[in-house]
Amino acid sequence: MKRTLIKDLKQHLNTEVLIQGWVQELRNLSKIKFLILRDRTGDMQTVAFKSETEISSFELINELTKESVVEIVGIPKENRESRWGIEVGIKKITVISTAAAPLPIDNTDKSQTNLDKRLDHRLLDTRNLHKQAIFKVRSKIVKIVTNFFDQNGFTNINSPKLTKIGVESGAELFEVNYFDRPMYLAQSPQVYKQMFVGGGFERVFEIGPVFRAEKSNTMRHLTEFTGVDFEMGFISDYTDVLELIENMFIDLISTLQKEAAEELKLLNVEHRIPTKIPRLTLDEAKKLLTSKDKRYGSDEDLDAEGERLISEIVKEKFGSEFVFITHFPWKVKPFYQMKDEKNKNVTKSFDLLFNGVEICSGSQREHRLDVWRKQAAEKGLDPEAMPEYAEIFMYGCPPHGGAGFGLDRITQRLLLLNNIREAVLLPRDPVREKP
Ligand code: AMO
């Protein structure tokens, strides 16, 4: 008999089906036994009656353990009292794989198990359908964003994660012993994405791991995260990049509402489809923040609290969950960003905040070799020590710009999760090395 998925049971009322899955809950009474079975599509009440179920199967249920894998032959019937509207009457049940008892964590909806313990036993944790929904949404985000880039003429590239190049100021490098020579885990695909704009693709994107040796134990920092990076050539201004990002989020939120409707409902999350994302210069944002008693120096970036507060103000003023903050001080941004012609103290840079957290940063890049060299030196870097980077600008390079997102942060803010670790299957932070 072919397997029927739990979500399809309603189409098979009163006919014999085979269902397979994990034992979620058990209730053993003398003449009737309830078993809630779960597969990847949902959960379902199944019932064994002493009078109707094969006697060996009826007795076997007494010995079953939670989270064992079983298969059931039975008949789905209407039952208005069950929360599913139907239930499956068990004829026969077979154990495929027995789960050891007791379970190391409680993975039910009522669980009080703390996040650390849940992460230690993540494979049991993700059997919970709410937890699974987070990763189904995350998976859809990757699909939708990939399609979006594809439809807009971007080529999906894979750049090396073992590298000699580090250009993100502030982000530290992890050193790797590479046949007794030092190499580093990539702290961003920045140089490589620019390289292949110059390599004739004009538009490239990459979704891949990014490593940061930062000892930040916060709700939004990891030492390994998934970056969504893109770069586009022949731009007339950094605003071309902002426009692309705006369209990406309009497409992402509206497509998610269609393709992840069930998961969003399960997680109780609703978003308005964005239209225009408000744009504020950092100076304008700082002025607005004085109304919340937050004050910053002219060369200062916003801190986490400032990001949260400016998002609140924008939500009140413009009804938007997103805001672009533009024109960051040259002092706090990496050397490869293009300086603004009118005010050389700031760069043509931007961050995108989503519900209070920075989920993306980007800029127009400096593509004029002589200026690029000068800016490197100004930040105390030796341009001669980066010949691969310099080569991008030596043989004909169009004006270009791009941005990098944290996939984990997009998922976190989209699903309004407090901690970034909830949005990552197996997070890495300064203390967590396993599983
Ligand atoms: P930046 O260093 O700002 O920019 O990183 C881009 C985005 O990556 C995410 N992110 C992180 N997520 C989790 N844990 C971390 N430790 C972490 N650090 C960063 C954030 C952030 O907005 N090369 C530039 C991008 C560009 O200009 O194209 C860069 O790496 O969502």
CSV table of C-alpha atoms and ligand atoms in Angstrom, one decimal:
chain,number,residue,atom,x,y,z
A,1,MET,CA,0.0,0.0,0.0
A,2,LYS,CA,1.3,3.5,-0.8
A,3,ARG,CA,1.9,6.0,2.0
A,4,THR,CA,-0.7,8.7,2.5
A,5,LEU,CA,0.6,12.0,4.0
A,6,ILE,CA,-1.3,13.3,7.1
A,7,LYS,CA,-2.3,16.6,5.2
A,8,ASP,CA,-4.1,14.4,2.6
A,9,LEU,CA,-6.1,12.2,4.9
A,10,LYS,CA,-9.3,14.2,4.4
A,11,GLN,CA,-9.4,13.1,0.8
A,12,HIS,CA,-9.4,9.4,1.9
A,13,LEU,CA,-12.3,9.3,4.3
A,14,ASN,CA,-13.7,5.8,5.0
A,15,THR,CA,-11.0,4.0,2.9
A,16,GLU,CA,-8.0,2.1,4.2
A,17,VAL,CA,-4.7,4.1,4.3
A,18,LEU,CA,-1.1,3.6,5.3
A,19,ILE,CA,0.4,6.4,7.3
A,20,GLN,CA,3.9,6.7,8.7
A,21,GLY,CA,5.5,9.0,11.2
A,22,TRP,CA,6.6,9.7,14.8
A,23,VAL,CA,4.6,9.0,17.9
A,24,GLN,CA,3.9,12.5,19.4
A,25,GLU,CA,1.5,11.6,22.2
A,26,LEU,CA,0.0,8.5,23.8
A,27,ARG,CA,-3.0,7.9,26.0
A,28,ASN,CA,-3.6,4.4,27.1
A,29,LEU,CA,-7.0,3.4,28.5
A,30,SER,CA,-8.2,-0.1,29.0
A,31,LYS,CA,-10.5,-0.3,26.0
A,32,ILE,CA,-9.4,2.6,23.9
A,33,LYS,CA,-6.0,4.0,23.1
A,34,PHE,CA,-5.2,7.4,21.5
A,35,LEU,CA,-2.0,8.0,19.6
A,36,ILE,CA,-1.1,11.3,17.9
A,37,LEU,CA,1.1,10.6,14.9
A,38,ARG,CA,3.2,13.3,13.2
A,39,ASP,CA,4.8,13.4,9.8
A,40,ARG,CA,6.4,16.3,8.0
A,41,THR,CA,3.0,17.6,6.9
A,42,GLY,CA,1.2,17.7,10.2
A,43,ASP,CA,-0.2,15.7,13.1
A,44,MET,CA,-3.3,13.5,13.5
A,45,GLN,CA,-5.2,11.7,16.2
A,46,THR,CA,-5.3,7.9,15.7
A,47,VAL,CA,-7.4,5.6,17.9
A,48,ALA,CA,-7.3,1.9,18.7
A,49,PHE,CA,-10.4,0.2,20.0
A,50,LYS,CA,-10.2,-3.2,21.7
A,51,SER,CA,-13.1,-4.3,19.6
A,52,GLU,CA,-11.8,-3.1,16.2
A,53,THR,CA,-8.0,-3.2,16.3
A,54,GLU,CA,-5.9,-6.3,15.7
A,55,ILE,CA,-5.3,-7.6,19.2
A,56,SER,CA,-1.5,-7.7,18.9
A,57,SER,CA,-1.4,-4.1,17.7
A,58,PHE,CA,-3.8,-3.0,20.5
A,59,GLU,CA,-1.4,-4.5,23.1
A,60,LEU,CA,1.7,-3.2,21.3
A,61,ILE,CA,0.6,0.4,22.0
A,62,ASN,CA,1.1,-0.2,25.7
A,63,GLU,CA,4.8,-0.6,25.1
A,64,LEU,CA,5.3,2.2,22.6
A,65,THR,CA,7.6,5.1,23.5
A,66,LYS,CA,7.2,8.7,22.4
A,67,GLU,CA,9.0,9.6,19.2
A,68,SER,CA,9.3,6.0,18.0
A,69,VAL,CA,8.7,5.7,14.3
A,70,VAL,CA,5.6,3.6,13.4
A,71,GLU,CA,3.4,2.8,10.5
A,72,ILE,CA,-0.3,2.5,10.8
A,73,VAL,CA,-2.9,0.9,8.6
A,74,GLY,CA,-6.3,2.4,9.4
A,75,ILE,CA,-9.4,4.2,8.3
A,76,PRO,CA,-9.8,8.0,8.5
A,77,LYS,CA,-13.3,8.9,9.6
A,78,GLU,CA,-15.1,12.1,10.4
A,79,ASN,CA,-15.1,13.1,14.1
A,80,ARG,CA,-16.4,16.5,15.0
A,81,GLU,CA,-15.0,16.2,18.6
A,82,SER,CA,-11.4,15.9,17.5
A,83,ARG,CA,-9.5,19.1,16.8
A,84,TRP,CA,-8.7,17.8,13.3
A,85,GLY,CA,-12.3,17.2,12.4
A,86,ILE,CA,-11.3,13.6,11.6
A,87,GLU,CA,-9.4,10.7,13.2
A,88,VAL,CA,-7.9,7.5,12.0
A,89,GLY,CA,-9.2,4.2,13.4
A,90,ILE,CA,-6.2,1.9,13.8
A,91,LYS,CA,-6.4,-1.6,12.3
A,92,LYS,CA,-2.8,-2.5,12.5
A,93,ILE,CA,0.3,-0.8,13.9
A,94,THR,CA,4.0,-1.7,13.2
A,95,VAL,CA,7.0,-0.3,15.0
A,96,ILE,CA,9.8,0.7,12.6
A,97,SER,CA,12.2,2.2,15.0
A,98,THR,CA,11.9,2.4,18.8
A,99,ALA,CA,12.9,5.7,20.5
A,100,ALA,CA,14.8,5.4,23.8
A,101,ALA,CA,13.0,6.7,26.9
A,102,PRO,CA,13.1,9.1,28.6
A,103,LEU,CA,13.6,11.7,25.9
A,104,PRO,CA,16.4,14.2,26.8
A,105,ILE,CA,14.1,17.2,26.0
A,106,ASP,CA,10.5,18.0,26.0
A,107,ASN,CA,9.6,18.8,22.4
A,108,THR,CA,5.9,19.4,22.8
A,109,ASP,CA,4.2,22.8,22.4
A,110,LYS,CA,4.1,23.2,26.2
A,111,SER,CA,7.8,22.6,26.6
A,112,GLN,CA,9.8,24.5,29.2
A,113,THR,CA,13.1,23.1,28.0
A,114,ASN,CA,15.6,26.0,27.6
A,115,LEU,CA,17.1,26.9,24.3
A,116,ASP,CA,20.6,25.6,25.1
A,117,LYS,CA,19.3,22.2,25.9
A,118,ARG,CA,17.0,22.2,22.9
A,119,LEU,CA,20.0,23.0,20.6
A,120,ASP,CA,22.0,20.1,22.2
A,121,HIS,CA,19.3,17.8,20.9
A,122,ARG,CA,18.2,19.8,17.9
A,123,LEU,CA,16.9,16.8,15.9
A,124,LEU,CA,14.3,16.2,18.5
A,125,ASP,CA,13.5,19.9,18.8
A,126,THR,CA,12.8,20.3,15.1
A,127,ARG,CA,10.3,17.5,15.2
A,128,ASN,CA,8.0,20.0,16.8
A,129,LEU,CA,5.9,21.4,14.0
A,130,HIS,CA,6.2,25.1,15.1
A,131,LYS,CA,10.0,24.8,15.2
A,132,GLN,CA,10.0,23.0,11.8
A,133,ALA,CA,7.9,25.8,10.4
A,134,ILE,CA,10.7,28.3,11.1
A,135,PHE,CA,13.0,26.3,8.9
A,136,LYS,CA,10.4,25.8,6.2
A,137,VAL,CA,9.9,29.6,6.0
A,138,ARG,CA,13.7,30.0,5.9
A,139,SER,CA,13.9,27.5,3.1
A,140,LYS,CA,11.2,29.4,1.1
A,141,ILE,CA,13.1,32.7,1.7
A,142,VAL,CA,16.2,31.1,0.0
A,143,LYS,CA,14.0,29.9,-2.9
A,144,ILE,CA,12.2,33.2,-3.4
A,145,VAL,CA,15.3,35.3,-3.2
A,146,THR,CA,17.1,33.0,-5.6
A,147,ASN,CA,14.3,33.3,-8.1
A,148,PHE,CA,14.2,37.0,-7.7
A,149,PHE,CA,17.9,37.4,-8.4
A,150,ASP,CA,17.6,34.9,-11.3
A,151,GLN,CA,14.7,36.9,-12.8
A,152,ASN,CA,16.7,40.1,-12.5
A,153,GLY,CA,19.7,38.8,-14.5
A,154,PHE,CA,22.0,37.8,-11.6
A,155,THR,CA,24.3,34.7,-11.8
A,156,ASN,CA,24.6,32.5,-8.7
A,157,ILE,CA,28.3,32.1,-7.8
A,158,ASN,CA,30.2,30.2,-5.2
A,159,SER,CA,33.4,31.9,-3.9
A,160,PRO,CA,36.1,30.2,-1.8
A,161,LYS,CA,35.6,30.1,2.0
A,162,LEU,CA,39.3,29.4,2.5
A,163,THR,CA,41.0,32.7,1.6
A,164,LYS,CA,43.9,35.0,2.1
A,165,ILE,CA,41.8,38.1,1.8
A,166,GLY,CA,40.0,40.0,4.6
A,167,VAL,CA,38.6,43.4,4.0
A,168,GLU,CA,35.7,44.0,6.4
A,169,SER,CA,36.9,46.5,9.0
A,170,GLY,CA,35.9,45.5,12.5
A,171,ALA,CA,35.1,41.9,11.6
A,172,GLU,CA,37.9,39.6,12.7
A,173,LEU,CA,39.3,36.6,10.8
A,174,PHE,CA,39.5,33.0,11.9
A,175,GLU,CA,42.9,31.6,11.1
A,176,VAL,CA,43.2,28.0,9.6
A,177,ASN,CA,46.3,25.9,9.5
A,178,TYR,CA,46.5,25.2,5.8
A,179,PHE,CA,49.3,22.7,5.2
A,180,ASP,CA,51.4,24.7,7.8
A,181,ARG,CA,50.6,28.0,6.1
A,182,PRO,CA,48.0,30.5,7.5
A,183,MET,CA,44.7,30.9,5.6
A,184,TYR,CA,41.4,32.4,6.8
A,185,LEU,CA,37.8,31.6,6.8
A,186,ALA,CA,36.0,34.1,4.5
A,187,GLN,CA,34.6,37.0,6.5
A,188,SER,CA,32.5,38.0,3.4
A,189,PRO,CA,32.5,37.3,-0.3
A,190,GLN,CA,33.1,41.1,-0.9
A,191,VAL,CA,36.2,40.9,-3.1
A,192,TYR,CA,35.0,37.9,-5.1
A,193,LYS,CA,31.6,39.4,-5.8
A,194,GLN,CA,33.2,42.6,-7.1
A,195,MET,CA,35.7,40.4,-9.0
A,196,PHE,CA,33.0,38.8,-11.1
A,197,VAL,CA,31.1,42.0,-11.7
A,198,GLY,CA,34.4,42.9,-13.3
A,199,GLY,CA,34.6,39.4,-14.7
A,200,GLY,CA,31.9,40.2,-17.1
A,201,PHE,CA,28.8,38.8,-15.3
A,202,GLU,CA,27.8,42.3,-14.3
A,203,ARG,CA,25.3,40.9,-11.8
A,204,VAL,CA,26.2,38.2,-9.3
A,205,PHE,CA,24.9,36.8,-6.0
A,206,GLU,CA,25.9,34.2,-3.5
A,207,ILE,CA,24.2,32.5,-0.6
A,208,GLY,CA,26.8,30.9,1.6
A,209,PRO,CA,28.6,30.7,5.0
A,210,VAL,CA,30.3,33.8,6.4
A,211,PHE,CA,32.7,33.6,9.4
A,212,ARG,CA,33.3,36.3,12.0
A,213,ALA,CA,35.7,35.8,14.9
A,214,GLU,CA,33.8,38.2,17.1
A,215,LYS,CA,33.3,37.4,20.7
A,216,SER,CA,29.8,38.9,20.7
A,217,ASN,CA,27.3,37.1,22.8
A,218,THR,CA,24.2,38.8,21.7
A,219,MET,CA,20.7,37.9,20.4
A,220,ARG,CA,21.8,38.7,16.8
A,221,HIS,CA,25.5,37.8,16.4
A,222,LEU,CA,26.9,34.4,15.4
A,223,THR,CA,30.4,33.4,14.5
A,224,GLU,CA,29.1,31.6,11.4
A,225,PHE,CA,26.1,32.9,9.6
A,226,THR,CA,24.6,32.5,6.1
A,227,GLY,CA,25.2,35.5,4.0
A,228,VAL,CA,23.0,36.6,1.0
A,229,ASP,CA,25.3,38.8,-1.0
A,230,PHE,CA,24.9,40.5,-4.3
A,231,GLU,CA,26.7,42.9,-6.5
A,232,MET,CA,25.6,44.8,-9.6
A,233,GLY,CA,27.5,46.7,-12.3
A,234,PHE,CA,26.7,49.7,-14.4
A,235,ILE,CA,24.8,51.4,-11.7
A,236,SER,CA,24.2,55.2,-12.0
A,237,ASP,CA,24.1,55.6,-8.2
A,238,TYR,CA,23.8,53.7,-5.0
A,239,THR,CA,20.1,54.3,-5.2
A,240,ASP,CA,19.9,51.7,-8.0
A,241,VAL,CA,20.9,49.2,-5.3
A,242,LEU,CA,18.3,50.5,-2.8
A,243,GLU,CA,15.6,50.1,-5.5
A,244,LEU,CA,16.6,46.5,-6.2
A,245,ILE,CA,16.5,45.7,-2.4
A,246,GLU,CA,13.1,47.3,-2.1
A,247,ASN,CA,11.7,45.2,-5.0
A,248,MET,CA,13.3,42.1,-3.5
A,249,PHE,CA,11.4,42.6,-0.2
A,250,ILE,CA,8.1,43.4,-1.9
A,251,ASP,CA,8.5,40.1,-3.8
A,252,LEU,CA,9.7,38.2,-0.8
A,253,ILE,CA,6.9,39.2,1.6
A,254,SER,CA,4.1,38.8,-1.1
A,255,THR,CA,5.4,35.4,-2.3
A,256,LEU,CA,5.8,34.1,1.2
A,257,GLN,CA,2.2,35.0,1.9
A,258,LYS,CA,1.3,32.6,-0.9
A,259,GLU,CA,3.9,29.9,-0.5
A,260,ALA,CA,4.3,29.8,3.3
A,261,ALA,CA,0.8,30.7,4.3
A,262,GLU,CA,0.4,27.7,6.6
A,263,GLU,CA,3.7,28.2,8.3
A,264,LEU,CA,3.1,31.9,8.9
A,265,LYS,CA,-0.3,31.1,10.3
A,266,LEU,CA,1.1,28.4,12.6
A,267,LEU,CA,3.7,30.9,13.8
A,268,ASN,CA,1.1,33.6,14.1
A,269,VAL,CA,3.0,36.1,12.0
A,270,GLU,CA,1.5,38.7,9.6
A,271,HIS,CA,3.2,41.4,7.6
A,272,ARG,CA,2.0,44.1,5.4
A,273,ILE,CA,3.5,43.9,1.9
A,274,PRO,CA,6.0,46.9,1.8
A,275,THR,CA,5.6,49.5,-1.0
A,276,LYS,CA,8.1,52.2,-0.6
A,277,ILE,CA,10.8,51.8,2.0
A,278,PRO,CA,11.5,55.1,3.8
A,279,ARG,CA,15.0,56.4,3.4
A,280,LEU,CA,16.7,58.5,6.1
A,281,THR,CA,20.3,59.7,6.2
A,282,LEU,CA,22.1,58.8,9.3
A,283,ASP,CA,22.1,62.5,10.3
A,284,GLU,CA,18.3,62.7,9.9
A,285,ALA,CA,17.9,59.5,11.9
A,286,LYS,CA,20.1,60.9,14.7
A,287,LYS,CA,17.9,64.1,14.7
A,288,LEU,CA,14.8,62.0,15.1
A,289,LEU,CA,16.4,60.0,17.9
A,290,THR,CA,16.8,63.1,20.0
A,291,SER,CA,13.1,62.9,20.6
A,292,LYS,CA,13.8,59.6,22.4
A,293,ASP,CA,16.7,61.1,24.3
A,294,LYS,CA,19.3,59.3,22.2
A,295,ARG,CA,22.3,61.4,21.2
A,296,TYR,CA,25.3,60.5,19.0
A,297,GLY,CA,28.5,62.1,17.9
A,298,SER,CA,28.9,63.0,14.2
A,299,ASP,CA,31.2,60.1,13.5
A,300,GLU,CA,29.2,57.6,15.4
A,301,ASP,CA,27.1,54.7,14.1
A,302,LEU,CA,23.8,53.8,15.7
A,303,ASP,CA,24.0,51.1,18.5
A,304,ALA,CA,21.5,48.3,18.9
A,305,GLU,CA,19.2,50.5,21.0
A,306,GLY,CA,19.3,53.3,18.4
A,307,GLU,CA,18.3,50.9,15.7
A,308,ARG,CA,15.4,49.6,17.7
A,309,LEU,CA,14.2,53.1,18.5
A,310,ILE,CA,14.5,54.5,15.0
A,311,SER,CA,12.5,51.6,13.7
A,312,GLU,CA,9.8,52.4,16.2
A,313,ILE,CA,9.8,56.1,15.1
A,314,VAL,CA,9.6,55.1,11.4
A,315,LYS,CA,6.8,52.6,12.1
A,316,GLU,CA,4.8,55.3,13.8
A,317,LYS,CA,5.5,58.0,11.2
A,318,PHE,CA,5.4,56.0,8.0
A,319,GLY,CA,3.8,52.7,8.9
A,320,SER,CA,6.8,50.8,7.6
A,321,GLU,CA,8.6,47.8,9.2
A,322,PHE,CA,11.6,48.6,7.1
A,323,VAL,CA,13.9,51.6,6.9
A,324,PHE,CA,17.0,52.5,4.9
A,325,ILE,CA,19.6,54.5,6.8
A,326,THR,CA,22.1,56.1,4.4
A,327,HIS,CA,25.4,58.0,4.3
A,328,PHE,CA,27.4,56.5,7.1
A,329,PRO,CA,30.6,58.2,8.3
A,330,TRP,CA,33.7,57.2,6.3
A,331,LYS,CA,35.3,56.6,9.7
A,332,VAL,CA,33.0,53.6,10.6
A,333,LYS,CA,32.8,52.0,7.1
A,334,PRO,CA,35.2,49.8,5.1
A,335,PHE,CA,37.7,51.5,2.7
A,336,TYR,CA,36.2,50.0,-0.5
A,337,GLN,CA,33.0,52.2,-0.2
A,338,MET,CA,32.7,55.2,-2.5
A,339,LYS,CA,32.8,58.6,-0.7
A,340,ASP,CA,30.0,61.0,-1.3
A,341,GLU,CA,31.1,63.8,-3.7
A,342,LYS,CA,29.3,66.5,-1.7
A,343,ASN,CA,30.5,65.4,1.7
A,344,LYS,CA,33.7,63.4,1.8
A,345,ASN,CA,33.1,62.6,5.5
A,346,VAL,CA,30.4,60.1,4.5
A,347,THR,CA,30.2,57.2,2.0
A,348,LYS,CA,27.5,56.2,-0.4
A,349,SER,CA,26.5,53.5,2.0
A,350,PHE,CA,23.3,52.2,3.6
A,351,ASP,CA,21.9,49.8,6.1
A,352,LEU,CA,18.4,48.2,6.0
A,353,LEU,CA,16.7,47.8,9.3
A,354,PHE,CA,13.8,45.4,9.6
A,355,ASN,CA,11.7,45.6,12.8
A,356,GLY,CA,14.5,47.1,14.8
A,357,VAL,CA,17.5,45.2,13.6
A,358,GLU,CA,20.1,45.7,10.8
A,359,ILE,CA,19.5,42.9,8.4
A,360,CYS,CA,21.6,44.3,5.5
A,361,SER,CA,24.4,46.7,4.7
A,362,GLY,CA,25.8,47.8,1.4
A,363,SER,CA,27.1,50.6,-0.7
A,364,GLN,CA,28.4,51.9,-4.0
A,365,ARG,CA,32.0,50.8,-4.3
A,366,GLU,CA,35.0,52.8,-5.3
A,367,HIS,CA,36.0,51.5,-8.8
A,368,ARG,CA,38.6,54.1,-9.7
A,369,LEU,CA,42.0,52.5,-9.0
A,370,ASP,CA,43.8,55.6,-7.9
A,371,VAL,CA,41.1,56.6,-5.5
A,372,TRP,CA,40.7,53.1,-4.2
A,373,ARG,CA,44.5,53.0,-3.5
A,374,LYS,CA,44.3,56.3,-1.7
A,375,GLN,CA,41.3,55.2,0.4
A,376,ALA,CA,43.1,52.0,1.4
A,377,ALA,CA,46.1,53.9,2.6
A,378,GLU,CA,43.9,56.4,4.5
A,379,LYS,CA,42.6,53.4,6.5
A,380,GLY,CA,46.2,52.2,7.2
A,381,LEU,CA,46.0,49.3,4.7
A,382,ASP,CA,48.7,48.6,2.1
A,383,PRO,CA,47.0,48.5,-1.4
A,384,GLU,CA,50.1,46.6,-2.7
A,385,ALA,CA,49.4,43.8,-0.3
A,386,MET,CA,46.0,43.2,-2.1
A,387,PRO,CA,47.0,42.6,-5.7
A,388,GLU,CA,43.9,40.4,-6.4
A,389,TYR,CA,41.6,43.2,-5.2
A,390,ALA,CA,43.5,45.9,-7.2
A,391,GLU,CA,43.3,43.8,-10.4
A,392,ILE,CA,39.5,44.2,-10.5
A,393,PHE,CA,40.0,47.9,-11.2
A,394,MET,CA,42.9,47.6,-13.6
A,395,TYR,CA,41.4,46.2,-16.7
A,396,GLY,CA,38.1,48.0,-17.1
A,397,CYS,CA,35.6,48.0,-14.3
A,398,PRO,CA,32.1,49.5,-14.4
A,399,PRO,CA,30.7,51.5,-11.5
A,400,HIS,CA,29.1,49.0,-9.2
A,401,GLY,CA,27.5,48.5,-5.8
A,402,GLY,CA,25.9,45.8,-3.8
A,403,ALA,CA,24.9,44.6,-0.4
A,404,GLY,CA,25.0,41.7,2.1
A,405,PHE,CA,22.2,40.3,4.1
A,406,GLY,CA,22.2,37.9,7.0
A,407,LEU,CA,19.7,35.1,6.1
A,408,ASP,CA,19.5,34.3,9.8
A,409,ARG,CA,18.6,37.8,10.7
A,410,ILE,CA,16.0,38.1,7.9
A,411,THR,CA,14.4,34.9,9.2
A,412,GLN,CA,14.7,36.1,12.8
A,413,ARG,CA,13.0,39.5,12.2
A,414,LEU,CA,10.4,38.1,9.7
A,415,LEU,CA,9.2,35.6,12.3
A,416,LEU,CA,9.8,38.1,15.2
A,417,LEU,CA,12.1,35.6,17.0
A,418,ASN,CA,13.9,37.1,20.0
A,419,ASN,CA,17.1,35.1,19.5
A,420,ILE,CA,18.9,34.6,16.2
A,421,ARG,CA,19.7,31.0,17.4
A,422,GLU,CA,16.1,30.1,16.9
A,423,ALA,CA,16.5,30.8,13.2
A,424,VAL,CA,19.6,28.6,12.7
A,425,LEU,CA,19.6,24.8,12.9
A,426,LEU,CA,22.9,24.5,14.5
A,427,PRO,CA,24.2,27.9,15.5
A,428,ARG,CA,27.9,28.7,16.2
A,429,ASP,CA,28.7,31.4,18.7
A,430,PRO,CA,31.8,32.0,20.9
A,431,VAL,CA,30.8,29.2,23.3
A,432,ARG,CA,28.7,26.8,21.2
A,433,GLU,CA,30.7,24.3,19.2
A,434,LYS,CA,28.3,21.3,19.0
A,435,PRO,CA,26.4,19.4,17.7
B,1,AMO,P1,28.3,43.5,7.1
B,1,AMO,O1,29.6,43.2,7.9
B,1,AMO,O2,27.5,44.6,7.7
B,1,AMO,O3,28.7,43.9,5.6
B,1,AMO,O4,27.4,42.2,7.1
B,1,AMO,C1,26.3,42.2,6.3
B,1,AMO,C2,25.1,41.6,7.0
B,1,AMO,O5,25.4,40.3,7.5
B,1,AMO,C3,24.7,40.1,8.8
B,1,AMO,N1,25.7,39.9,9.8
B,1,AMO,C4,25.6,39.0,10.8
B,1,AMO,N2,24.7,38.1,11.1
B,1,AMO,C5,24.9,37.3,12.2
B,1,AMO,N3,26.0,37.3,13.0
B,1,AMO,C6,27.0,38.2,12.7
B,1,AMO,N4,28.1,38.2,13.5
B,1,AMO,C7,26.8,39.1,11.6
B,1,AMO,N5,27.6,40.1,11.1
B,1,AMO,C8,26.9,40.6,10.0
B,1,AMO,C9,23.9,41.4,9.0
B,1,AMO,C10,24.6,42.4,8.2
B,1,AMO,O6,23.8,43.4,7.8
B,1,AMO,N6,30.6,43.1,2.7
B,1,AMO,C11,29.6,43.8,3.4
B,1,AMO,C12,28.3,43.8,2.7
B,1,AMO,C13,28.3,44.6,1.4
B,1,AMO,O7,28.6,45.8,1.5
B,1,AMO,O8,27.9,44.1,0.4
B,1,AMO,C14,29.4,43.2,4.8
B,1,AMO,O9,29.9,42.1,5.0
B,1,AMO,O10,22.6,41.1,8.5
